[in-house]
PDB file of C-alpha atoms in Angstrom:
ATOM      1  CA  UNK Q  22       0.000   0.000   0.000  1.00  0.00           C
ATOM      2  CA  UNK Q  23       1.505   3.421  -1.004  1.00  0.00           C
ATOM      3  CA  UNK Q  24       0.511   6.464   1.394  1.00  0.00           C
ATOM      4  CA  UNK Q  25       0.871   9.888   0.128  1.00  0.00           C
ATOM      5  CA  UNK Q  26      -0.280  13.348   1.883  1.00  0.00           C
ATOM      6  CA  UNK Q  27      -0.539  16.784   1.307  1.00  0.00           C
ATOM      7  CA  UNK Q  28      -2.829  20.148   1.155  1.00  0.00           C
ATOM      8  CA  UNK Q  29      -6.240  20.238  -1.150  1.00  0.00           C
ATOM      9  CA  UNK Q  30      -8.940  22.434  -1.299  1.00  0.00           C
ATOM     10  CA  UNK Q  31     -12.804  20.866  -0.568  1.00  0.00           C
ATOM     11  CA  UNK Q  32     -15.923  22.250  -1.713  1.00  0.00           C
ATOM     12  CA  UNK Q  33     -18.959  21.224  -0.471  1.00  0.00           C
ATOM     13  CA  UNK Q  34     -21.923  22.547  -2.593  1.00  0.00           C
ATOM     14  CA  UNK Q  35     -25.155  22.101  -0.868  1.00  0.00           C
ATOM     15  CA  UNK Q  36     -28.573  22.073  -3.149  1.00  0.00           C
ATOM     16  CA  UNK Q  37     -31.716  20.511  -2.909  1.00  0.00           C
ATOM     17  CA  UNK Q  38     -32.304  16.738  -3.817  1.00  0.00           C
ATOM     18  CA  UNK Q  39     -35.171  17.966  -6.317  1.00  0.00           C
ATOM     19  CA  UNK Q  40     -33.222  20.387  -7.763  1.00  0.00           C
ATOM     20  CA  UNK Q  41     -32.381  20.429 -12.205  1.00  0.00           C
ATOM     21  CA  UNK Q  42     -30.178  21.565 -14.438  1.00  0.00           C
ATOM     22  CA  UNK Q  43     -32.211  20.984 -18.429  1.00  0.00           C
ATOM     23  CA  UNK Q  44     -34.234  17.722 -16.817  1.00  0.00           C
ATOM     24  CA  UNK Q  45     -31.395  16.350 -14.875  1.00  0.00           C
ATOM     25  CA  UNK Q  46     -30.483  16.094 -11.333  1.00  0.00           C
ATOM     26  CA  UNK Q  47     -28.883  19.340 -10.282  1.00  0.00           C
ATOM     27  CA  UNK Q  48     -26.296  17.101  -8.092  1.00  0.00           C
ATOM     28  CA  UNK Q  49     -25.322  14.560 -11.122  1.00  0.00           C
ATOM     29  CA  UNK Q  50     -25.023  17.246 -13.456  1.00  0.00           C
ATOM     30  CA  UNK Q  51     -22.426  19.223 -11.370  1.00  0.00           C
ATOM     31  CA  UNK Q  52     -20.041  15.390 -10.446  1.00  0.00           C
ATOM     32  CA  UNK Q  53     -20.368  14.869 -14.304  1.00  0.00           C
ATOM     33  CA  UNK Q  54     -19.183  18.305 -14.567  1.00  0.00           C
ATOM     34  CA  UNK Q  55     -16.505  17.824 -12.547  1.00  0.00           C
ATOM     35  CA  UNK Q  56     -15.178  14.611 -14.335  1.00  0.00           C
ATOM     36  CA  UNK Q  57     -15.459  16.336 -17.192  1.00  0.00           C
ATOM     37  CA  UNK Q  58     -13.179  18.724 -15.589  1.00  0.00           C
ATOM     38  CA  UNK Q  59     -10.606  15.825 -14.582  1.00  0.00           C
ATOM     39  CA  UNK Q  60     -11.128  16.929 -10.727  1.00  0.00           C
ATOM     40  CA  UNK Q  61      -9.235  14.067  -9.016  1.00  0.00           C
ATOM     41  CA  UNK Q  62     -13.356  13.301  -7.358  1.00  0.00           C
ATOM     42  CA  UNK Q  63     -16.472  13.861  -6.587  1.00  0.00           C
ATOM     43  CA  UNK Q  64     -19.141  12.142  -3.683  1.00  0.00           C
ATOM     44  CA  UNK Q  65     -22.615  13.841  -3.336  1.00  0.00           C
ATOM     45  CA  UNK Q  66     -24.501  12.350   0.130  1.00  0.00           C
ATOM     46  CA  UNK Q  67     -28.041  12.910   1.025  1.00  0.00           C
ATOM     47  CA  UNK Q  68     -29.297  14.766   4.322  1.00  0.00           C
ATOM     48  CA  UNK Q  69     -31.876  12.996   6.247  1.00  0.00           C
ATOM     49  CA  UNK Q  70     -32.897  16.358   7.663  1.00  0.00           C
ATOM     50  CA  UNK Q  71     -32.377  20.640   7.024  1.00  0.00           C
ATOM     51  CA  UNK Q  72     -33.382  23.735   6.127  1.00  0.00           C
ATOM     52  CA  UNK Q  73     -31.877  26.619   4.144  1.00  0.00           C
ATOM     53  CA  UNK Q  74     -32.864  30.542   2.858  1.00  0.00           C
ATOM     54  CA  UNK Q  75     -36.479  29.151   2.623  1.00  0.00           C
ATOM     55  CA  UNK Q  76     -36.426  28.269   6.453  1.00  0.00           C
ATOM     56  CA  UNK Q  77     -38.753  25.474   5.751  1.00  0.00           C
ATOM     57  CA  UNK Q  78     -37.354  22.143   7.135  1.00  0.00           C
ATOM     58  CA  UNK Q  79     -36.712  19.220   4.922  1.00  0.00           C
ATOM     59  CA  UNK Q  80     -36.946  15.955   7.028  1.00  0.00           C
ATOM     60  CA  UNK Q  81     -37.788  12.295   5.613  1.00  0.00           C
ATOM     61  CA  UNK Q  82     -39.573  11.341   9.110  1.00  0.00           C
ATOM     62  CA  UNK Q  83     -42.203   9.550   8.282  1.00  0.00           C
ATOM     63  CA  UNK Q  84     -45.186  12.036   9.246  1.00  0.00           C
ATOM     64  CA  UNK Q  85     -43.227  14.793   7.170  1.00  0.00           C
ATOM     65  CA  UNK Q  86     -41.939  13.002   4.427  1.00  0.00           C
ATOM     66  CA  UNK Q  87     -39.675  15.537   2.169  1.00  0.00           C
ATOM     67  CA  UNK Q  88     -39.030  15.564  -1.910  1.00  0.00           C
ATOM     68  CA  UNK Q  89     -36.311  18.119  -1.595  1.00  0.00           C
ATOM     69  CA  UNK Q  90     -33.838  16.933   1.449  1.00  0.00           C
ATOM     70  CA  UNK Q  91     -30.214  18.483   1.336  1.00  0.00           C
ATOM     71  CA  UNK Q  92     -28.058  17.378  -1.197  1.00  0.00           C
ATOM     72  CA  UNK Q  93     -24.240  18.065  -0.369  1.00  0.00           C
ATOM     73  CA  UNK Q  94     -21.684  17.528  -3.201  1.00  0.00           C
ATOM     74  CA  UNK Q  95     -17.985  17.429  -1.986  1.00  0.00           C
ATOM     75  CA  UNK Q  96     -15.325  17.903  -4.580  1.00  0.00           C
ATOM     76  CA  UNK Q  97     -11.554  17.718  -3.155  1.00  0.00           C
ATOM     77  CA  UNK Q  98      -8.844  18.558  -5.771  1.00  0.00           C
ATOM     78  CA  UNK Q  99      -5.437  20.601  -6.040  1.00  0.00           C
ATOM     79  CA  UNK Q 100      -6.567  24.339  -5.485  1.00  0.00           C
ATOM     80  CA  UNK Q 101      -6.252  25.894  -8.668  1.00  0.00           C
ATOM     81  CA  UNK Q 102      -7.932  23.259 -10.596  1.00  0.00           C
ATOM     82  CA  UNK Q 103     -10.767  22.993  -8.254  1.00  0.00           C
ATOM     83  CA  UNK Q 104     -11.083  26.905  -8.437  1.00  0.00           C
ATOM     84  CA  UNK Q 105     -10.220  26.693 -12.184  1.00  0.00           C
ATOM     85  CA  UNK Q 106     -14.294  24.919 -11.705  1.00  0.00           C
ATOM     86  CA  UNK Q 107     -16.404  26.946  -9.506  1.00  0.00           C
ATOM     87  CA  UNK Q 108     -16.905  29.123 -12.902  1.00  0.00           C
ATOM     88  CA  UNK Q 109     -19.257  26.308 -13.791  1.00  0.00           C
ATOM     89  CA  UNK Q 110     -21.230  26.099 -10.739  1.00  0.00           C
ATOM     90  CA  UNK Q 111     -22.125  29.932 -11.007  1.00  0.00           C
ATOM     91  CA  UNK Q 112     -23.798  28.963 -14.469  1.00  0.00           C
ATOM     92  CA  UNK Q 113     -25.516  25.844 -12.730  1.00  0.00           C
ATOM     93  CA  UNK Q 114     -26.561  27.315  -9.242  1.00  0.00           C
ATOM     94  CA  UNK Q 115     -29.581  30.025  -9.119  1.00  0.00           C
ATOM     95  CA  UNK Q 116     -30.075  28.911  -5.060  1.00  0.00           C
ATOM     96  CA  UNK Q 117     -27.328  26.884  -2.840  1.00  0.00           C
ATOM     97  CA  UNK Q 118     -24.351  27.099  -0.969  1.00  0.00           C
ATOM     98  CA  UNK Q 119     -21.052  26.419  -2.088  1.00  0.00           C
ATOM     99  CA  UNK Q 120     -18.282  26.003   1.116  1.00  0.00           C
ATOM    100  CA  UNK Q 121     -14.659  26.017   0.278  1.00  0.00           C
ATOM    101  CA  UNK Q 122     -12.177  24.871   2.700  1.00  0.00           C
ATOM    102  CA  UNK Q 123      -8.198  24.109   3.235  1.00  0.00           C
ATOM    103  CA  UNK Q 124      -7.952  20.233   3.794  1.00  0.00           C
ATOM    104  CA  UNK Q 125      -5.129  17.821   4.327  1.00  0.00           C
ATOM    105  CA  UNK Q 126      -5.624  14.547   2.961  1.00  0.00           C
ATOM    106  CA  UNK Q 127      -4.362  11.195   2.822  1.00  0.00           C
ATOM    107  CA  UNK Q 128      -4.747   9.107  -0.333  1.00  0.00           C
ATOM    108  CA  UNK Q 129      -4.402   5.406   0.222  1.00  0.00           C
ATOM    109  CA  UNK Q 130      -3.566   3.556  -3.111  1.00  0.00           C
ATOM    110  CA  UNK Q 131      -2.630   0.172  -3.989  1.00  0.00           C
ATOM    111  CA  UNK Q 132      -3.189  -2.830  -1.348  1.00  0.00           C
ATOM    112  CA  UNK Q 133      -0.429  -5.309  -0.022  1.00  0.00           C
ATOM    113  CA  UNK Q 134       0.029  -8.310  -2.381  1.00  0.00           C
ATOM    114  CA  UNK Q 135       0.337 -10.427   0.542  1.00  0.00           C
ATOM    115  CA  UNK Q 136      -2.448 -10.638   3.396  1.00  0.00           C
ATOM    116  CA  UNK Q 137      -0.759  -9.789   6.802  1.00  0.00           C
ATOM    117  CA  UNK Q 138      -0.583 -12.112   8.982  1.00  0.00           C
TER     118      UNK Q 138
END
């Protein structure tokens, strides 16, 4: 297994699960975007509760079932690629939040070819 480490920037977009971009999911249109791109990735997780600007809360309990919970999309990349891309989210985005953030990471690649013992 090879470890490497270093500094990245994250951005973590937040939208709304029913949100589109020309019939589309808002969410897969912005990680295609990104591969496009050649970002080095992309991971978008659903909320199982929130509330934004509207101040209407989202949930998906069962008495107050949701179609739009929070959608967060984190992209982590070198910095000026990943900022090379936010142009792109200001033509996708009309509401949302877009967080960016100084990260370390450690990127685990390859695997042992022998099982420890």
């Amino acid at each position: 297994m090879t470890k490497t480490t270093g500094r990245a920037l994250r951005a973590t977009i937040l939208v709304g699960e029913s949100d589109v971009w020309h019939h589309k999911s808002l969410y897969t249109e912005i990680v295609h975007r990104a591969h496009q791109a050649g970002l080095a990735g992309a991971s978008v997780f659903r909320g199982i509760e929130g509330f934004g600007t509207s101040s209407l809360i989202h949930t998906t309990r069962l008495l107050s079932l949701s179609d739009d919970l929070p959608v967060a999309i984190v992209i982590v990349d070198d910095e000026q690629p990943l900022r090379a891309f936010l142009p792109q989210l200001d033509e996708l985005l009309t509401e949302g939040l877009v967080i960016l953030d100084d990260c370390e990471i450690i990127r685990y690649t390859g695997h042992d070819k022998e099982p420890k013992k």
